Short mmCIF file of C-alpha atoms (C1' of nucleotides) in Angstrom, two decimals:
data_model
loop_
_atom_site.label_atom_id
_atom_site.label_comp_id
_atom_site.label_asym_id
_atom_site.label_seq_id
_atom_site.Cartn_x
_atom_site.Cartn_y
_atom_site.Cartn_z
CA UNK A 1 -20.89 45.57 45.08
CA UNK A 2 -20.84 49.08 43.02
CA UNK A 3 -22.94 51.77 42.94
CA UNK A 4 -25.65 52.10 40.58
CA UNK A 5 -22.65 55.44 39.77
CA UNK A 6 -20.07 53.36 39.30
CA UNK A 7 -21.81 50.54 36.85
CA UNK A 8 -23.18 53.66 34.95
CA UNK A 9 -19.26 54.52 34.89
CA UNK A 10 -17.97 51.19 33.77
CA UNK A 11 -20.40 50.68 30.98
CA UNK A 12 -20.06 54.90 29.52
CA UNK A 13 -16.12 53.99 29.86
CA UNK A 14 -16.43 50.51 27.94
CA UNK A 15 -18.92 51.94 25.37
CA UNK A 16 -16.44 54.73 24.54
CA UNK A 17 -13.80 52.91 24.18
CA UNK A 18 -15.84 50.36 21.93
CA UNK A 19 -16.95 53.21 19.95
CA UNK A 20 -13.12 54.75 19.42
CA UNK A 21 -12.01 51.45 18.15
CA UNK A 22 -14.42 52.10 15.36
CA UNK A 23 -14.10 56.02 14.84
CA UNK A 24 -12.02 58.48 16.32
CA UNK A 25 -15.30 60.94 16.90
CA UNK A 26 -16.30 61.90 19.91
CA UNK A 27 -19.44 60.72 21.83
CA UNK A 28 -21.74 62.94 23.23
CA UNK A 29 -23.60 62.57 26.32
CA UNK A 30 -27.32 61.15 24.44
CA UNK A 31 -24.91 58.42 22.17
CA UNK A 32 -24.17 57.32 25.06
CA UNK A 33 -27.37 57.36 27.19
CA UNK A 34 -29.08 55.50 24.81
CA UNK A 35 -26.75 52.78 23.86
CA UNK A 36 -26.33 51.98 27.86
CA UNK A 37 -29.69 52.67 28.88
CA UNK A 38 -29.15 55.49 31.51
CA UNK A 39 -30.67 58.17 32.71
CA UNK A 40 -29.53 61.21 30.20
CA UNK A 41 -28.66 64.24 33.31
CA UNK A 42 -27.68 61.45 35.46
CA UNK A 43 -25.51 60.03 32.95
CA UNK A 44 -24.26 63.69 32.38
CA UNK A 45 -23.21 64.10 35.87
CA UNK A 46 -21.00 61.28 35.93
CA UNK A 47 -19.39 62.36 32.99
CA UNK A 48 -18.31 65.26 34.30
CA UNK A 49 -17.09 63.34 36.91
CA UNK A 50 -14.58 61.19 35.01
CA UNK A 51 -13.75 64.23 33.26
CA UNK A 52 -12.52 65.71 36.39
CA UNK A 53 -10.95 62.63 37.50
CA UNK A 54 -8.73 62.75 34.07
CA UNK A 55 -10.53 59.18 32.75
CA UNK A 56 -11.94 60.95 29.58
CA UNK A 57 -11.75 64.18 28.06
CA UNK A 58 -14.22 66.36 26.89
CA UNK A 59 -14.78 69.32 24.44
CA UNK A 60 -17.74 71.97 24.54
CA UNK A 61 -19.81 73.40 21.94
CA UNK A 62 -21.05 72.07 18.83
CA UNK A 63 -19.13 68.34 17.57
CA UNK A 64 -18.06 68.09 21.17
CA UNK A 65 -18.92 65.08 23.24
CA UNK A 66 -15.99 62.94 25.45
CA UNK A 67 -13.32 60.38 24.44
CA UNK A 68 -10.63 58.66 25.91
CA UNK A 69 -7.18 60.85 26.68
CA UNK A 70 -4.87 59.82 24.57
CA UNK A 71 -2.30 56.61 25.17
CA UNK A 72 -3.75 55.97 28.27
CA UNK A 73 -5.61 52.66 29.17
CA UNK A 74 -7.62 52.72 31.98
CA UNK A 75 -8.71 49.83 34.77
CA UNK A 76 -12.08 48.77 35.68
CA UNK A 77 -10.35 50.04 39.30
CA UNK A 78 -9.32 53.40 38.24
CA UNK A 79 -12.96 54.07 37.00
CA UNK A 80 -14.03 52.18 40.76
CA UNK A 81 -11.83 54.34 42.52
CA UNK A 82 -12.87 57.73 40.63
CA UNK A 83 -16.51 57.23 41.26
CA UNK A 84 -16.71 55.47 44.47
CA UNK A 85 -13.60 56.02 46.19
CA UNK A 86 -11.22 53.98 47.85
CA UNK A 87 -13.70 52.26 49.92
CA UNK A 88 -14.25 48.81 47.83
CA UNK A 89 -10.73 47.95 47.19
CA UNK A 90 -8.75 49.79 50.68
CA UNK A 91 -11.64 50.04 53.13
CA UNK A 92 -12.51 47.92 56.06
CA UNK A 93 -15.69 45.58 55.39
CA UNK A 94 -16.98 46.43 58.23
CA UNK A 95 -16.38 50.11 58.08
CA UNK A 96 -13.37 49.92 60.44
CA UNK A 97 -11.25 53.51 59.83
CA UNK A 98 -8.58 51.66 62.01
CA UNK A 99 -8.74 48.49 60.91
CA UNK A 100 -5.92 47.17 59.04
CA UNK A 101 -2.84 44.81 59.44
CA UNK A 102 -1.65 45.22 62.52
CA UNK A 103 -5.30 46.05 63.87
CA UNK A 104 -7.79 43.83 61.72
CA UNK A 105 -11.20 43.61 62.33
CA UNK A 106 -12.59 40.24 63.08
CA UNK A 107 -12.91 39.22 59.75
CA UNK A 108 -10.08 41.06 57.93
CA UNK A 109 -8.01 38.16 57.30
CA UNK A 110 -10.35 35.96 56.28
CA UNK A 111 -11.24 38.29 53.18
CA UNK A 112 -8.28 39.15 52.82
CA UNK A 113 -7.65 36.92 49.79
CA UNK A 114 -10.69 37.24 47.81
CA UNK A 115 -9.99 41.00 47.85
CA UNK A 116 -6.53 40.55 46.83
CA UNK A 117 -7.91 38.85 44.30
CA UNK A 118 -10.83 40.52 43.52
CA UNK A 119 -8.42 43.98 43.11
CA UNK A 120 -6.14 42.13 41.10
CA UNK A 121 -8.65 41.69 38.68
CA UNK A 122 -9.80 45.12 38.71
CA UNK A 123 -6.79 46.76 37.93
CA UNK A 124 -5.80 43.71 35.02
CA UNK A 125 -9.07 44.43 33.39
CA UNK A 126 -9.06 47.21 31.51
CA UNK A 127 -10.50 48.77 28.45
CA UNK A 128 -8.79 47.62 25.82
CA UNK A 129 -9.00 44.02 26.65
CA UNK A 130 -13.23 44.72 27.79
CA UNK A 131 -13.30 46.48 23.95
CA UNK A 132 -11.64 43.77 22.24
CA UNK A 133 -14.44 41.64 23.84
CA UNK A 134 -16.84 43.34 22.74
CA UNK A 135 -16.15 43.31 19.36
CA UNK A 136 -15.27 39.42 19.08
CA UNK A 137 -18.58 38.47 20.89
CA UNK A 138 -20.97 41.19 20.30
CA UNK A 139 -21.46 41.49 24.07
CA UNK A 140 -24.40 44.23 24.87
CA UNK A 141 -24.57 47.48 26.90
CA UNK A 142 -27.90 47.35 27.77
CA UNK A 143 -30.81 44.45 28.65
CA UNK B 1 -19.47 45.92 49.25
CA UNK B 2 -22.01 45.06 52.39
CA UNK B 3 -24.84 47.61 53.51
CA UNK B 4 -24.37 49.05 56.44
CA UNK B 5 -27.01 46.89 58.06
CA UNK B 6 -25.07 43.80 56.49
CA UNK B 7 -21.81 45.68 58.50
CA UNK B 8 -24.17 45.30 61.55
CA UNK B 9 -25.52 41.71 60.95
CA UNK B 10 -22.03 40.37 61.14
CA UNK B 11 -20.54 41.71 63.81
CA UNK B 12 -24.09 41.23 65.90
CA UNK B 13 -23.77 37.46 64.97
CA UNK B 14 -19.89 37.33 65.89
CA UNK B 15 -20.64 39.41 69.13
CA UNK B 16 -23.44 36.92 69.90
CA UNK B 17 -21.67 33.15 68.88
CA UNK B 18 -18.42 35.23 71.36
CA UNK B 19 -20.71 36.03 74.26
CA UNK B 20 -22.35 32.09 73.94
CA UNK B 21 -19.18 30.56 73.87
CA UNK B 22 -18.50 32.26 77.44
CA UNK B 23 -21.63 31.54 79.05
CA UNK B 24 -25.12 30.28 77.56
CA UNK B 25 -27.28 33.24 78.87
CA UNK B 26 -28.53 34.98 76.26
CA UNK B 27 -28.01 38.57 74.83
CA UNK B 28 -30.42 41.41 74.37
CA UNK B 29 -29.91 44.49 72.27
CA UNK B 30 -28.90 46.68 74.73
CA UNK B 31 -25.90 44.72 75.22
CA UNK B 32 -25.42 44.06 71.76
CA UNK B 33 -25.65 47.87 70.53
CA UNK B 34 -23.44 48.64 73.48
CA UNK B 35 -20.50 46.67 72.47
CA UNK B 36 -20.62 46.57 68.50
CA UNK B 37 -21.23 50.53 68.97
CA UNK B 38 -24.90 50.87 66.79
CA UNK B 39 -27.64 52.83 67.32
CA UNK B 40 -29.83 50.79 69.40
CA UNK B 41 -33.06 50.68 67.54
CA UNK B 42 -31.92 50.12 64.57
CA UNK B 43 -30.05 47.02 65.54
CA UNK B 44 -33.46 45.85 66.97
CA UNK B 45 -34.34 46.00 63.29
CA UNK B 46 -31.34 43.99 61.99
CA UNK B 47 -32.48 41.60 64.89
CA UNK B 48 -35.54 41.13 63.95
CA UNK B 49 -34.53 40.05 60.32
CA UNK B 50 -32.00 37.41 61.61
CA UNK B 51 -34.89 35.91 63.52
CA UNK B 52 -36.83 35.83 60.32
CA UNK B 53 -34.30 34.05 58.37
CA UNK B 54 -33.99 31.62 61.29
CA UNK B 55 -30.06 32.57 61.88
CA UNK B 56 -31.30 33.77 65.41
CA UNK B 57 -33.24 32.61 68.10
CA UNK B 58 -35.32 35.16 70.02
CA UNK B 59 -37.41 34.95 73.16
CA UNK B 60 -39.50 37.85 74.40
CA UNK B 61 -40.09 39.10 78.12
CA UNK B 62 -37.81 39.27 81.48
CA UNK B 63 -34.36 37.49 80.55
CA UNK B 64 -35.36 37.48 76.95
CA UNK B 65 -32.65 38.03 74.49
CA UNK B 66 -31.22 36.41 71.22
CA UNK B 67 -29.32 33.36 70.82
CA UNK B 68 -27.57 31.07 68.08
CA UNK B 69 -29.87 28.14 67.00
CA UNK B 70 -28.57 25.22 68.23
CA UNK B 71 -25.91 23.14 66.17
CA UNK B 72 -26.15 25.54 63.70
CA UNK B 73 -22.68 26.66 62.24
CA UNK B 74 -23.51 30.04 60.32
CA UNK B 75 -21.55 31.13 57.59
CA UNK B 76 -20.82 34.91 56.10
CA UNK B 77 -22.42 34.33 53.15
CA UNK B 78 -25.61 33.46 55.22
CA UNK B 79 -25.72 36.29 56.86
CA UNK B 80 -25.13 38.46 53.91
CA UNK B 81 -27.41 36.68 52.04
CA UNK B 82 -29.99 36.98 54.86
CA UNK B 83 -29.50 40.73 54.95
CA UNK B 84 -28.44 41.49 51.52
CA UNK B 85 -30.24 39.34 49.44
CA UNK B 86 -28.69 37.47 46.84
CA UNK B 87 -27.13 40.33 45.04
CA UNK B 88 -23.72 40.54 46.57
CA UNK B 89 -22.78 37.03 45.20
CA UNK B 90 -25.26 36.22 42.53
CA UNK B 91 -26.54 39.19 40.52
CA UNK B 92 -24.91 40.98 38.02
CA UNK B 93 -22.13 43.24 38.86
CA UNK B 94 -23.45 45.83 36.14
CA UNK B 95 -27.01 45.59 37.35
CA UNK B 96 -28.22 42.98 34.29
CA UNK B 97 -30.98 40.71 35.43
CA UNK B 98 -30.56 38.51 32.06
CA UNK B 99 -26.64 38.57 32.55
CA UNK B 100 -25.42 34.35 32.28
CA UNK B 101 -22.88 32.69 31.41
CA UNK B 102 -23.85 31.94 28.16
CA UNK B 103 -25.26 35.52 27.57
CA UNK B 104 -22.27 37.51 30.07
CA UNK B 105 -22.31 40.96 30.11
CA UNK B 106 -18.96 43.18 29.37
CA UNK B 107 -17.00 42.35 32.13
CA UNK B 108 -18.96 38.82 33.62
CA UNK B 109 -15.91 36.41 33.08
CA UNK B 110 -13.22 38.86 33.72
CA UNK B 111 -14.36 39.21 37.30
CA UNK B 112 -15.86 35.51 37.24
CA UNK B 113 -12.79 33.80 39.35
CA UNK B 114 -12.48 36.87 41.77
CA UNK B 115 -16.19 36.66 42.25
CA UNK B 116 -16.06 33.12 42.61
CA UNK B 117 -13.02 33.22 45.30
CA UNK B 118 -14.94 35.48 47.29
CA UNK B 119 -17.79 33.35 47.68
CA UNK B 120 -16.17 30.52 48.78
CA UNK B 121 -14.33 32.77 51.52
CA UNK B 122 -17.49 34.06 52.44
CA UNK B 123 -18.70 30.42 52.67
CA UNK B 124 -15.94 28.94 54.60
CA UNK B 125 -15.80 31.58 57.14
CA UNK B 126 -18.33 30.92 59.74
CA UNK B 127 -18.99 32.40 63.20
CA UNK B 128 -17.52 29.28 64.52
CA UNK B 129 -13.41 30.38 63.26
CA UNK B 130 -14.65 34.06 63.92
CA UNK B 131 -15.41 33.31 67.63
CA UNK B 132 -12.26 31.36 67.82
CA UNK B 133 -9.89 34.08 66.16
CA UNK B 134 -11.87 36.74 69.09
CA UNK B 135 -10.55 34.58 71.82
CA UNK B 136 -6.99 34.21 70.42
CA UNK B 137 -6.15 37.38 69.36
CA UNK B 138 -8.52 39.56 71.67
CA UNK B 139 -10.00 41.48 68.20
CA UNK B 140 -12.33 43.71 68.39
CA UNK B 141 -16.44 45.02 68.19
CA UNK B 142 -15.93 48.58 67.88
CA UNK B 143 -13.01 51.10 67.39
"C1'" DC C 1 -52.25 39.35 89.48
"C1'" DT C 2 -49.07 42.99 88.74
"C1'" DG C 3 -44.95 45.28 87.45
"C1'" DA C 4 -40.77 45.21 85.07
"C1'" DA C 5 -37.96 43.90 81.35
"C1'" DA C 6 -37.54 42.20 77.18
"C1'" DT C 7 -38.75 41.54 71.83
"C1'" DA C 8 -42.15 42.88 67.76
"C1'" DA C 9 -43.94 46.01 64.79
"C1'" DG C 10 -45.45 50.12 62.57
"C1'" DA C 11 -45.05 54.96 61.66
"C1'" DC C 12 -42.05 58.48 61.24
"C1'" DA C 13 -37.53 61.28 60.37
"C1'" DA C 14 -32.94 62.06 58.58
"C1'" DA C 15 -29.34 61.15 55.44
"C1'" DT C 16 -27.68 59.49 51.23
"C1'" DT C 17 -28.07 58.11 46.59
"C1'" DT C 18 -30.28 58.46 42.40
"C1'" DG C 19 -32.36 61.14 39.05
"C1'" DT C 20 -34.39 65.75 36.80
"C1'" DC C 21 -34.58 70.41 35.22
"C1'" DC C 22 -33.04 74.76 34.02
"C1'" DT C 23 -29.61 78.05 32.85
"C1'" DA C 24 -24.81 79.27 31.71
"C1'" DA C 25 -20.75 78.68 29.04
"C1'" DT C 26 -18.55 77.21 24.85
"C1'" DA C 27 -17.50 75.96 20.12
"C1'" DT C 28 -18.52 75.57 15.32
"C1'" DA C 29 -20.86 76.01 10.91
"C1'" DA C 30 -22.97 78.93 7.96
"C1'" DT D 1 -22.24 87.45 13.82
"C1'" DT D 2 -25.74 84.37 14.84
"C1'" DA D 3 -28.08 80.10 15.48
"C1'" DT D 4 -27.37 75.68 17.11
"C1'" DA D 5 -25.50 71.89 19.44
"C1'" DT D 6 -22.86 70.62 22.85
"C1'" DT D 7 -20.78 70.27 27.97
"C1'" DA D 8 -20.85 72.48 32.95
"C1'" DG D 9 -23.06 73.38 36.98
"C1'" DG D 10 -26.46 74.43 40.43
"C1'" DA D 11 -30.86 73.72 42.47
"C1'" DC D 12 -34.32 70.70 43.05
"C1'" DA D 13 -37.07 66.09 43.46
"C1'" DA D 14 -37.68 61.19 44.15
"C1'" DA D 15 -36.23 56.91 45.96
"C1'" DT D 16 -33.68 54.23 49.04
"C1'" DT D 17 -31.18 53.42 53.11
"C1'" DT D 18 -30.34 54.47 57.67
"C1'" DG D 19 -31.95 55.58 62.01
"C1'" DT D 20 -35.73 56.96 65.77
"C1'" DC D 21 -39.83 56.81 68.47
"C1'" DT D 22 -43.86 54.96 70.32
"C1'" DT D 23 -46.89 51.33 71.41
"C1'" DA D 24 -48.11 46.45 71.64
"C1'" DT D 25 -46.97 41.91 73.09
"C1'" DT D 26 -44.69 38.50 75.81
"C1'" DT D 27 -42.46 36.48 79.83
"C1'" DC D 28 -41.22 35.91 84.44
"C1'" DA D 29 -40.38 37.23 89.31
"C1'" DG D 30 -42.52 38.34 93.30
#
DNA sequence: CTGAAATAAGACAAATTTGTCCTAATATAA
DNA sequence: TTATATTAGGACAAATTTGTCTTATTTCAG
């Protein structure tokens, strides 16, 4: 359903936010590999990433690391859509530039739905409610 | 959300059930990469798995082709499933192999009913409605 | 029986995604 | 100012997915 990218994304997003709740200090990039599990330059990469897409900011040098921008909660679909585009929640199923209302594909209106659905959920889900979870049932980051 | 090949797998099966509902000959792959618009050999590929999961029928040599088993209503998810694995509607959205519902990871019940619609879409629609819906409203294989 | 037309299957190639490594740039403490 | 700890970024490498090519096997018409 997500790139291996994007559930990287969603569980550095969730951790940070977890870890803000409990101290304003930044995170930096090995916190954060460890605690999820990920690759450490991989994990890196998509940082930058949702640095450029304005999800988190970050600060250089020494005591730097990346935390949330202020007043700003973010959706498990704005952290979709900044690491794998559009394509889950706008594109055609079956890869169809053209398909859309007017012009579905052959199964466009059957799924068309679930993926209300399914985006409606994305974009109600979002960080603080995930944190809050966290915290109430101890969920985990890694296996 | 589906691999290409899955992409392929479902409109090969709708292309097929449409072509059998016109006439009982069956189809081979030229004909089949021809109208969905894939690369040839690589739909032979796709074929081949769709025989293996018994969701096709083959037959080899002059007038060989593929065709629907008979009385055998196939479902989206079955194709999917045949091409995608169980993944797509059973694993883990975040990649955890130990992820339950009584030990969810970080986002498991907040995508739970979205999840849950979308399999029983995938379910319901079968190549049967598809076929129908080509007839009707004259959709289409390929942009 | 033979030739032609079809699927089956394995090896290979290209493209994309995932992951690594090294160096540069930056910020802070001492 | 300097050493150190951090992010930024580019080049590279590995793994996976997508796609191709070639040969074997099967079937049927003639």
């Amino acid at each position: 359903m997500f790139s291996k990218r994007c559930e990287y994304a969603i569980k550095i997003m969730t951790f940070i936010a977890h870890q803000q709740k409990k101290s304003d200090k930044k995170v930096d990039v090995d916190a954060i590999s460890k605690a999820i599990d990920s690759p450490k330059a991989f994990t890196a990469k998509i940082l930058q990433d949702l640095v450029k897409s304005d999800l988190l900011v970050s600060s250089r040098g020494r005591f730097g690391g990346f935390s949330l921008p202020d007043q700003f909660n973010i959706s498990l679909s704005q952290i979709i859509e900044a690491i794998d585009g559009k394509k889950l929640l706008e594109g055609c199923v079956l890869g169809f530039g053209t398909c859309s209302e007017k012009n579905p594909c052959i199964v466009h209106h059957h799924l068309k739905s679930a993926r209300q659905h399914l985006k409606i959920k994305l974009q109600e889900t979002n960080l603080e409610i995930i944190a809050k979870r966290v915290n109430e049932k101890n969920a985990y980051f890694k296996e």
